Every structure is written in C-alpha cells, then in structure tokens.
Amino acid sequence: MKAIVQNAYGSTDTLHLRDIDRPVPRGDEVLVEVRAAGVDPSVWHLMTGRPYIARLSPQLGLRRPAHTVRGWDAAGSVEAVGAEVTGFKPGDEVFGQCDGSFAEYARGKAGQLAAKPASLSFEQAAVLPVSGVTALQALDVARPGPGQKVLVIGASGGVGTYAVQLAAHYGAQVTGVCGPTAGDLVRSLGATDVVDYTHEDITDRPVRYDLIVDAAGNRSLSRLRRILAPRGTAVFVGGEDAGPVLGGLDRWVRGLVLSAFVGQRLRPVFAVTRQQDLLTLRALVETGAITPVIDRAYPLAEAADAVRHLEKGHPRGKLVVTV
C-alpha cells in the first residue's frame, strides 16, 4: 500500500510517498481503508519532533519518529477487525483516530472510532475527530450557559471553528479573534463579535469574559487574566508560538499553580479521542449544531504540501488529504 513516510525528524522535505506493508489489526484494533485524513497541528509536531519535551512520549520517539507514517484523523471503511472487536464489521463507514492515517490503510483502536455521520462526506468526517474532540473537551472544562461571554482566540482555525459553533449552540455570546480575511466565516459560525488581531489586541479591551478558549499563540497569563471574569475560566489549547523546547508547557504549569491561589481557573486541555465524544460530535452534526469547515483538499501524494500550508498559510478551518 502507499503511505506518507518519515524516517527522521525535519521539515516537509522529509515526507515521502512510499510503498509499505499493509498493517494487520491486533486484538482491539480496526483496520480502516482510509478515504480521507485530516491535517492538524499534531501532524506538524510529529513531523518536527517539537516541542522537544514531547519526544519523551511513545508517540514521538527521542531521536527519530517512533511511528514513521504520518497522519492522525481518518474517515473510511472498515477492512478488518481484531479478535476482540465486536462493535464494527467490514464495510462499516467510520471516522476517528488512526495512527498513520496518511495512507491507504491505517489501524485504529475500536474505542477511538465511531460510525460516520451519514450526512457528511468522508472528507468532512475526516476533519472532525481531533479538532472537534479538542473543542468539545475545552468547552466542557467550563460549559458556558445562555448569555455568558465566551472568547475564542484562533476562531478561524481547526479547533476554533468548532469552539465557536459549540459555544453558540450552548447559548453563549461569542467573540472570535481571527485574521483580516476570516471575519465573515467566524460570524457565519455563530460569533456575534469578531476581532481582527492585526488591528486590535483583544487583551486591551475593557470586557470581561466568562470563558476564554485560547487556541492560537501563547499570550501571557497576566494579559489573559485581565480580560477574564473574576470567577472565569481560561482554557489553553496548544501553544504554537511558545518555543521549541517546552511548547507552552511552562504556561500550562504556571496556570495550574496560579489557579490554586486566585478565583480564576487557568487550565490546559490534553485532549484524548474517545468514542463517546465522537458519538456526541456525530449527534451535534446530525442536528445541525456544528458543521466541519474545510479550507482545501490535497491528494495523498501532496500531503507534504498540506502540512506546509498548515504551517505557513493560516488555513480557514481544516485541511484534508484525500486517499
């Protein structure tokens, strides 16, 4: 089968289309014939091995990638199942997390897959799992209610587009921070106010927000706290401008420590893809509460271009690789 393989950490130049053996599902795994794969910042982190502290995890590897096939999100059809799997059978259309989804076939844990929403294409379903689950879990840290003020920083990105829609669905008044060309998109997703970060620093506003979802950059805790309500919650998703070593982990730790001494809660989100969350997202899609936003699609052979665009192009919504 064909797959996008990387044998050493580096830039997109280290990604190559190769012929490799088809994986075989183990006991609790499902082999998926991949039809589409989402592209999100975790792919970039796996490719570069940054932040360096993450190389201590089994997902990366200290000196070279522990898993050589790139990709994370997936949607496709079940090809085979392991001996312990009872919830899926060959032919079922599924979406979820599969290690090495930039390939014609990929394995995923049965507990990290769910039946694909019938109303979505494979491309739309493939961009839902990681970013959608991250947004869902971020808002579950402090579920906003009707009339509460929610600020989403990075509102036009993968996580941000879902966070805006979810917060609006919960009845909150949503302010989205995005680039100068994405304002109309963010408003269409449910934001009642949009801030262009190239013209205004949101932390200079006199407004206090009940919930801040910071899905872009690495703003200081002090600047975020001054626009956060006294009993409000700030949730950190990633930290793309936070440096190569810790990648924002230091801000996460400082936030957790500071939360013990102030009324505000400052929380990181370590999202884990779970089947129950995928089922929640599927229900939200089926009721029209959320809709995946796709910036553009790339064929499998051009997956490196997709990652390059993610790194430099500030896509509106998600990027997807079609297989």
PDB file of N, CA and C in Angstrom, residues 154-201:
ATOM      1  N   GLY A 154      -8.140  32.453  17.906  1.00  0.00           N
ATOM      2  CA  GLY A 154      -7.870  31.468  16.859  1.00  0.00           C
ATOM      3  C   GLY A 154      -9.171  30.906  16.331  1.00  0.00           C
ATOM      4  N   ALA A 155     -10.175  31.771  16.194  1.00  0.00           N
ATOM      5  CA  ALA A 155     -11.544  31.328  15.899  1.00  0.00           C
ATOM      6  C   ALA A 155     -11.717  30.757  14.503  1.00  0.00           C
ATOM      7  N   SER A 156     -10.799  31.043  13.579  1.00  0.00           N
ATOM      8  CA  SER A 156     -10.957  30.532  12.218  1.00  0.00           C
ATOM      9  C   SER A 156     -10.142  29.280  11.962  1.00  0.00           C
ATOM     10  N   GLY A 157      -9.433  28.788  12.979  1.00  0.00           N
ATOM     11  CA  GLY A 157      -8.627  27.587  12.825  1.00  0.00           C
ATOM     12  C   GLY A 157      -9.428  26.321  13.041  1.00  0.00           C
ATOM     13  N   GLY A 158      -8.732  25.190  13.028  1.00  0.00           N
ATOM     14  CA  GLY A 158      -9.413  23.906  13.159  1.00  0.00           C
ATOM     15  C   GLY A 158     -10.204  23.766  14.439  1.00  0.00           C
ATOM     16  N   VAL A 159      -9.550  23.956  15.593  1.00  0.00           N
ATOM     17  CA  VAL A 159     -10.246  23.878  16.878  1.00  0.00           C
ATOM     18  C   VAL A 159     -11.192  25.054  17.037  1.00  0.00           C
ATOM     19  N   GLY A 160     -10.749  26.240  16.613  1.00  0.00           N
ATOM     20  CA  GLY A 160     -11.544  27.447  16.811  1.00  0.00           C
ATOM     21  C   GLY A 160     -12.886  27.416  16.123  1.00  0.00           C
ATOM     22  N   THR A 161     -12.959  26.900  14.900  1.00  0.00           N
ATOM     23  CA  THR A 161     -14.246  26.869  14.191  1.00  0.00           C
ATOM     24  C   THR A 161     -15.257  25.995  14.915  1.00  0.00           C
ATOM     25  N   TYR A 162     -14.780  24.908  15.531  1.00  0.00           N
ATOM     26  CA  TYR A 162     -15.692  24.071  16.308  1.00  0.00           C
ATOM     27  C   TYR A 162     -16.048  24.733  17.639  1.00  0.00           C
ATOM     28  N   ALA A 163     -15.078  25.388  18.269  1.00  0.00           N
ATOM     29  CA  ALA A 163     -15.341  26.033  19.561  1.00  0.00           C
ATOM     30  C   ALA A 163     -16.375  27.143  19.419  1.00  0.00           C
ATOM     31  N   VAL A 164     -16.286  27.935  18.354  1.00  0.00           N
ATOM     32  CA  VAL A 164     -17.274  28.993  18.123  1.00  0.00           C
ATOM     33  C   VAL A 164     -18.663  28.391  17.969  1.00  0.00           C
ATOM     34  N   GLN A 165     -18.775  27.347  17.153  1.00  0.00           N
ATOM     35  CA  GLN A 165     -20.090  26.736  16.915  1.00  0.00           C
ATOM     36  C   GLN A 165     -20.653  26.113  18.187  1.00  0.00           C
ATOM     37  N   LEU A 166     -19.819  25.443  18.964  1.00  0.00           N
ATOM     38  CA  LEU A 166     -20.297  24.814  20.193  1.00  0.00           C
ATOM     39  C   LEU A 166     -20.751  25.852  21.209  1.00  0.00           C
ATOM     40  N   ALA A 167     -19.952  26.913  21.384  1.00  0.00           N
ATOM     41  CA  ALA A 167     -20.316  27.950  22.350  1.00  0.00           C
ATOM     42  C   ALA A 167     -21.619  28.624  21.956  1.00  0.00           C
ATOM     43  N   ALA A 168     -21.789  28.897  20.657  1.00  0.00           N
ATOM     44  CA  ALA A 168     -23.045  29.496  20.183  1.00  0.00           C
ATOM     45  C   ALA A 168     -24.207  28.530  20.397  1.00  0.00           C
ATOM     46  N   HIS A 169     -23.969  27.239  20.173  1.00  0.00           N
ATOM     47  CA  HIS A 169     -25.010  26.226  20.388  1.00  0.00           C
ATOM     48  C   HIS A 169     -25.450  26.191  21.848  1.00  0.00           C
ATOM     49  N   TYR A 170     -24.521  26.421  22.764  1.00  0.00           N
ATOM     50  CA  TYR A 170     -24.848  26.423  24.192  1.00  0.00           C
ATOM     51  C   TYR A 170     -25.522  27.720  24.626  1.00  0.00           C
ATOM     52  N   GLY A 171     -25.649  28.683  23.721  1.00  0.00           N
ATOM     53  CA  GLY A 171     -26.351  29.918  24.023  1.00  0.00           C
ATOM     54  C   GLY A 171     -25.477  31.070  24.455  1.00  0.00           C
ATOM     55  N   ALA A 172     -24.170  30.905  24.369  1.00  0.00           N
ATOM     56  CA  ALA A 172     -23.256  31.950  24.813  1.00  0.00           C
ATOM     57  C   ALA A 172     -23.148  33.072  23.784  1.00  0.00           C
ATOM     58  N   GLN A 173     -22.703  34.235  24.236  1.00  0.00           N
ATOM     59  CA  GLN A 173     -22.358  35.341  23.351  1.00  0.00           C
ATOM     60  C   GLN A 173     -20.883  35.180  22.995  1.00  0.00           C
ATOM     61  N   VAL A 174     -20.608  34.925  21.725  1.00  0.00           N
ATOM     62  CA  VAL A 174     -19.268  34.524  21.311  1.00  0.00           C
ATOM     63  C   VAL A 174     -18.545  35.655  20.614  1.00  0.00           C
ATOM     64  N   THR A 175     -17.327  35.926  21.059  1.00  0.00           N
ATOM     65  CA  THR A 175     -16.411  36.824  20.368  1.00  0.00           C
ATOM     66  C   THR A 175     -15.280  35.978  19.789  1.00  0.00           C
ATOM     67  N   GLY A 176     -15.004  36.158  18.499  1.00  0.00           N
ATOM     68  CA  GLY A 176     -13.952  35.394  17.855  1.00  0.00           C
ATOM     69  C   GLY A 176     -12.794  36.280  17.431  1.00  0.00           C
ATOM     70  N   VAL A 177     -11.582  35.833  17.692  1.00  0.00           N
ATOM     71  CA  VAL A 177     -10.376  36.537  17.255  1.00  0.00           C
ATOM     72  C   VAL A 177      -9.795  35.775  16.070  1.00  0.00           C
ATOM     73  N   CYS A 178      -9.570  36.494  14.958  1.00  0.00           N
ATOM     74  CA  CYS A 178      -9.090  35.839  13.745  1.00  0.00           C
ATOM     75  C   CYS A 178      -8.345  36.849  12.886  1.00  0.00           C
ATOM     76  N   GLY A 179      -7.881  36.408  11.726  1.00  0.00           N
ATOM     77  CA  GLY A 179      -7.183  37.274  10.796  1.00  0.00           C
ATOM     78  C   GLY A 179      -8.148  38.128   9.993  1.00  0.00           C
ATOM     79  N   PRO A 180      -7.599  39.044   9.176  1.00  0.00           N
ATOM     80  CA  PRO A 180      -8.441  40.030   8.481  1.00  0.00           C
ATOM     81  C   PRO A 180      -9.359  39.455   7.409  1.00  0.00           C
ATOM     82  N   THR A 181      -9.078  38.258   6.901  1.00  0.00           N
ATOM     83  CA  THR A 181      -9.902  37.694   5.832  1.00  0.00           C
ATOM     84  C   THR A 181     -10.928  36.684   6.323  1.00  0.00           C
ATOM     85  N   ALA A 182     -10.950  36.407   7.628  1.00  0.00           N
ATOM     86  CA  ALA A 182     -11.797  35.327   8.148  1.00  0.00           C
ATOM     87  C   ALA A 182     -13.002  35.813   8.929  1.00  0.00           C
ATOM     88  N   GLY A 183     -13.210  37.126   8.997  1.00  0.00           N
ATOM     89  CA  GLY A 183     -14.299  37.650   9.819  1.00  0.00           C
ATOM     90  C   GLY A 183     -15.666  37.135   9.414  1.00  0.00           C
ATOM     91  N   ASP A 184     -15.967  37.132   8.126  1.00  0.00           N
ATOM     92  CA  ASP A 184     -17.281  36.672   7.669  1.00  0.00           C
ATOM     93  C   ASP A 184     -17.501  35.205   8.016  1.00  0.00           C
ATOM     94  N   LEU A 185     -16.458  34.389   7.872  1.00  0.00           N
ATOM     95  CA  LEU A 185     -16.572  32.974   8.225  1.00  0.00           C
ATOM     96  C   LEU A 185     -16.906  32.821   9.697  1.00  0.00           C
ATOM     97  N   VAL A 186     -16.181  33.499  10.566  1.00  0.00           N
ATOM     98  CA  VAL A 186     -16.379  33.351  12.005  1.00  0.00           C
ATOM     99  C   VAL A 186     -17.776  33.825  12.410  1.00  0.00           C
ATOM    100  N   ARG A 187     -18.259  34.903  11.796  1.00  0.00           N
ATOM    101  CA  ARG A 187     -19.631  35.347  12.077  1.00  0.00           C
ATOM    102  C   ARG A 187     -20.643  34.298  11.630  1.00  0.00           C
ATOM    103  N   SER A 188     -20.387  33.673  10.490  1.00  0.00           N
ATOM    104  CA  SER A 188     -21.327  32.668   9.981  1.00  0.00           C
ATOM    105  C   SER A 188     -21.409  31.452  10.896  1.00  0.00           C
ATOM    106  N   LEU A 189     -20.380  31.235  11.703  1.00  0.00           N
ATOM    107  CA  LEU A 189     -20.355  30.104  12.624  1.00  0.00           C
ATOM    108  C   LEU A 189     -21.060  30.397  13.936  1.00  0.00           C
ATOM    109  N   GLY A 190     -21.435  31.664  14.152  1.00  0.00           N
ATOM    110  CA  GLY A 190     -22.198  31.993  15.350  1.00  0.00           C
ATOM    111  C   GLY A 190     -21.611  33.073  16.225  1.00  0.00           C
ATOM    112  N   ALA A 191     -20.458  33.631  15.862  1.00  0.00           N
ATOM    113  CA  ALA A 191     -19.879  34.707  16.666  1.00  0.00           C
ATOM    114  C   ALA A 191     -20.668  35.992  16.472  1.00  0.00           C
ATOM    115  N   THR A 192     -20.970  36.674  17.566  1.00  0.00           N
ATOM    116  CA  THR A 192     -21.678  37.949  17.486  1.00  0.00           C
ATOM    117  C   THR A 192     -20.719  39.127  17.397  1.00  0.00           C
ATOM    118  N   ASP A 193     -19.449  38.893  17.675  1.00  0.00           N
ATOM    119  CA  ASP A 193     -18.427  39.939  17.605  1.00  0.00           C
ATOM    120  C   ASP A 193     -17.149  39.299  17.091  1.00  0.00           C
ATOM    121  N   VAL A 194     -16.447  40.000  16.194  1.00  0.00           N
ATOM    122  CA  VAL A 194     -15.210  39.477  15.610  1.00  0.00           C
ATOM    123  C   VAL A 194     -14.120  40.526  15.756  1.00  0.00           C
ATOM    124  N   VAL A 195     -12.943  40.089  16.188  1.00  0.00           N
ATOM    125  CA  VAL A 195     -11.796  40.974  16.370  1.00  0.00           C
ATOM    126  C   VAL A 195     -10.690  40.550  15.413  1.00  0.00           C
ATOM    127  N   ASP A 196     -10.204  41.476  14.621  1.00  0.00           N
ATOM    128  CA  ASP A 196      -9.076  41.253  13.726  1.00  0.00           C
ATOM    129  C   ASP A 196      -7.793  41.488  14.527  1.00  0.00           C
ATOM    130  N   TYR A 197      -7.042  40.415  14.771  1.00  0.00           N
ATOM    131  CA  TYR A 197      -5.877  40.547  15.640  1.00  0.00           C
ATOM    132  C   TYR A 197      -4.768  41.399  15.032  1.00  0.00           C
ATOM    133  N   THR A 198      -4.823  41.661  13.716  1.00  0.00           N
ATOM    134  CA  THR A 198      -3.802  42.515  13.104  1.00  0.00           C
ATOM    135  C   THR A 198      -4.082  43.990  13.358  1.00  0.00           C
ATOM    136  N   HIS A 199      -5.293  44.324  13.848  1.00  0.00           N
ATOM    137  CA  HIS A 199      -5.650  45.714  14.093  1.00  0.00           C
ATOM    138  C   HIS A 199      -5.947  46.004  15.562  1.00  0.00           C
ATOM    139  N   GLU A 200      -6.193  44.954  16.350  1.00  0.00           N
ATOM    140  CA  GLU A 200      -6.559  45.178  17.748  1.00  0.00           C
ATOM    141  C   GLU A 200      -6.061  44.033  18.611  1.00  0.00           C
ATOM    142  N   ASP A 201      -5.505  44.381  19.755  1.00  0.00           N
ATOM    143  CA  ASP A 201      -5.116  43.378  20.744  1.00  0.00           C
ATOM    144  C   ASP A 201      -6.309  43.153  21.666  1.00  0.00           C
TER     145      ASP A 201
END
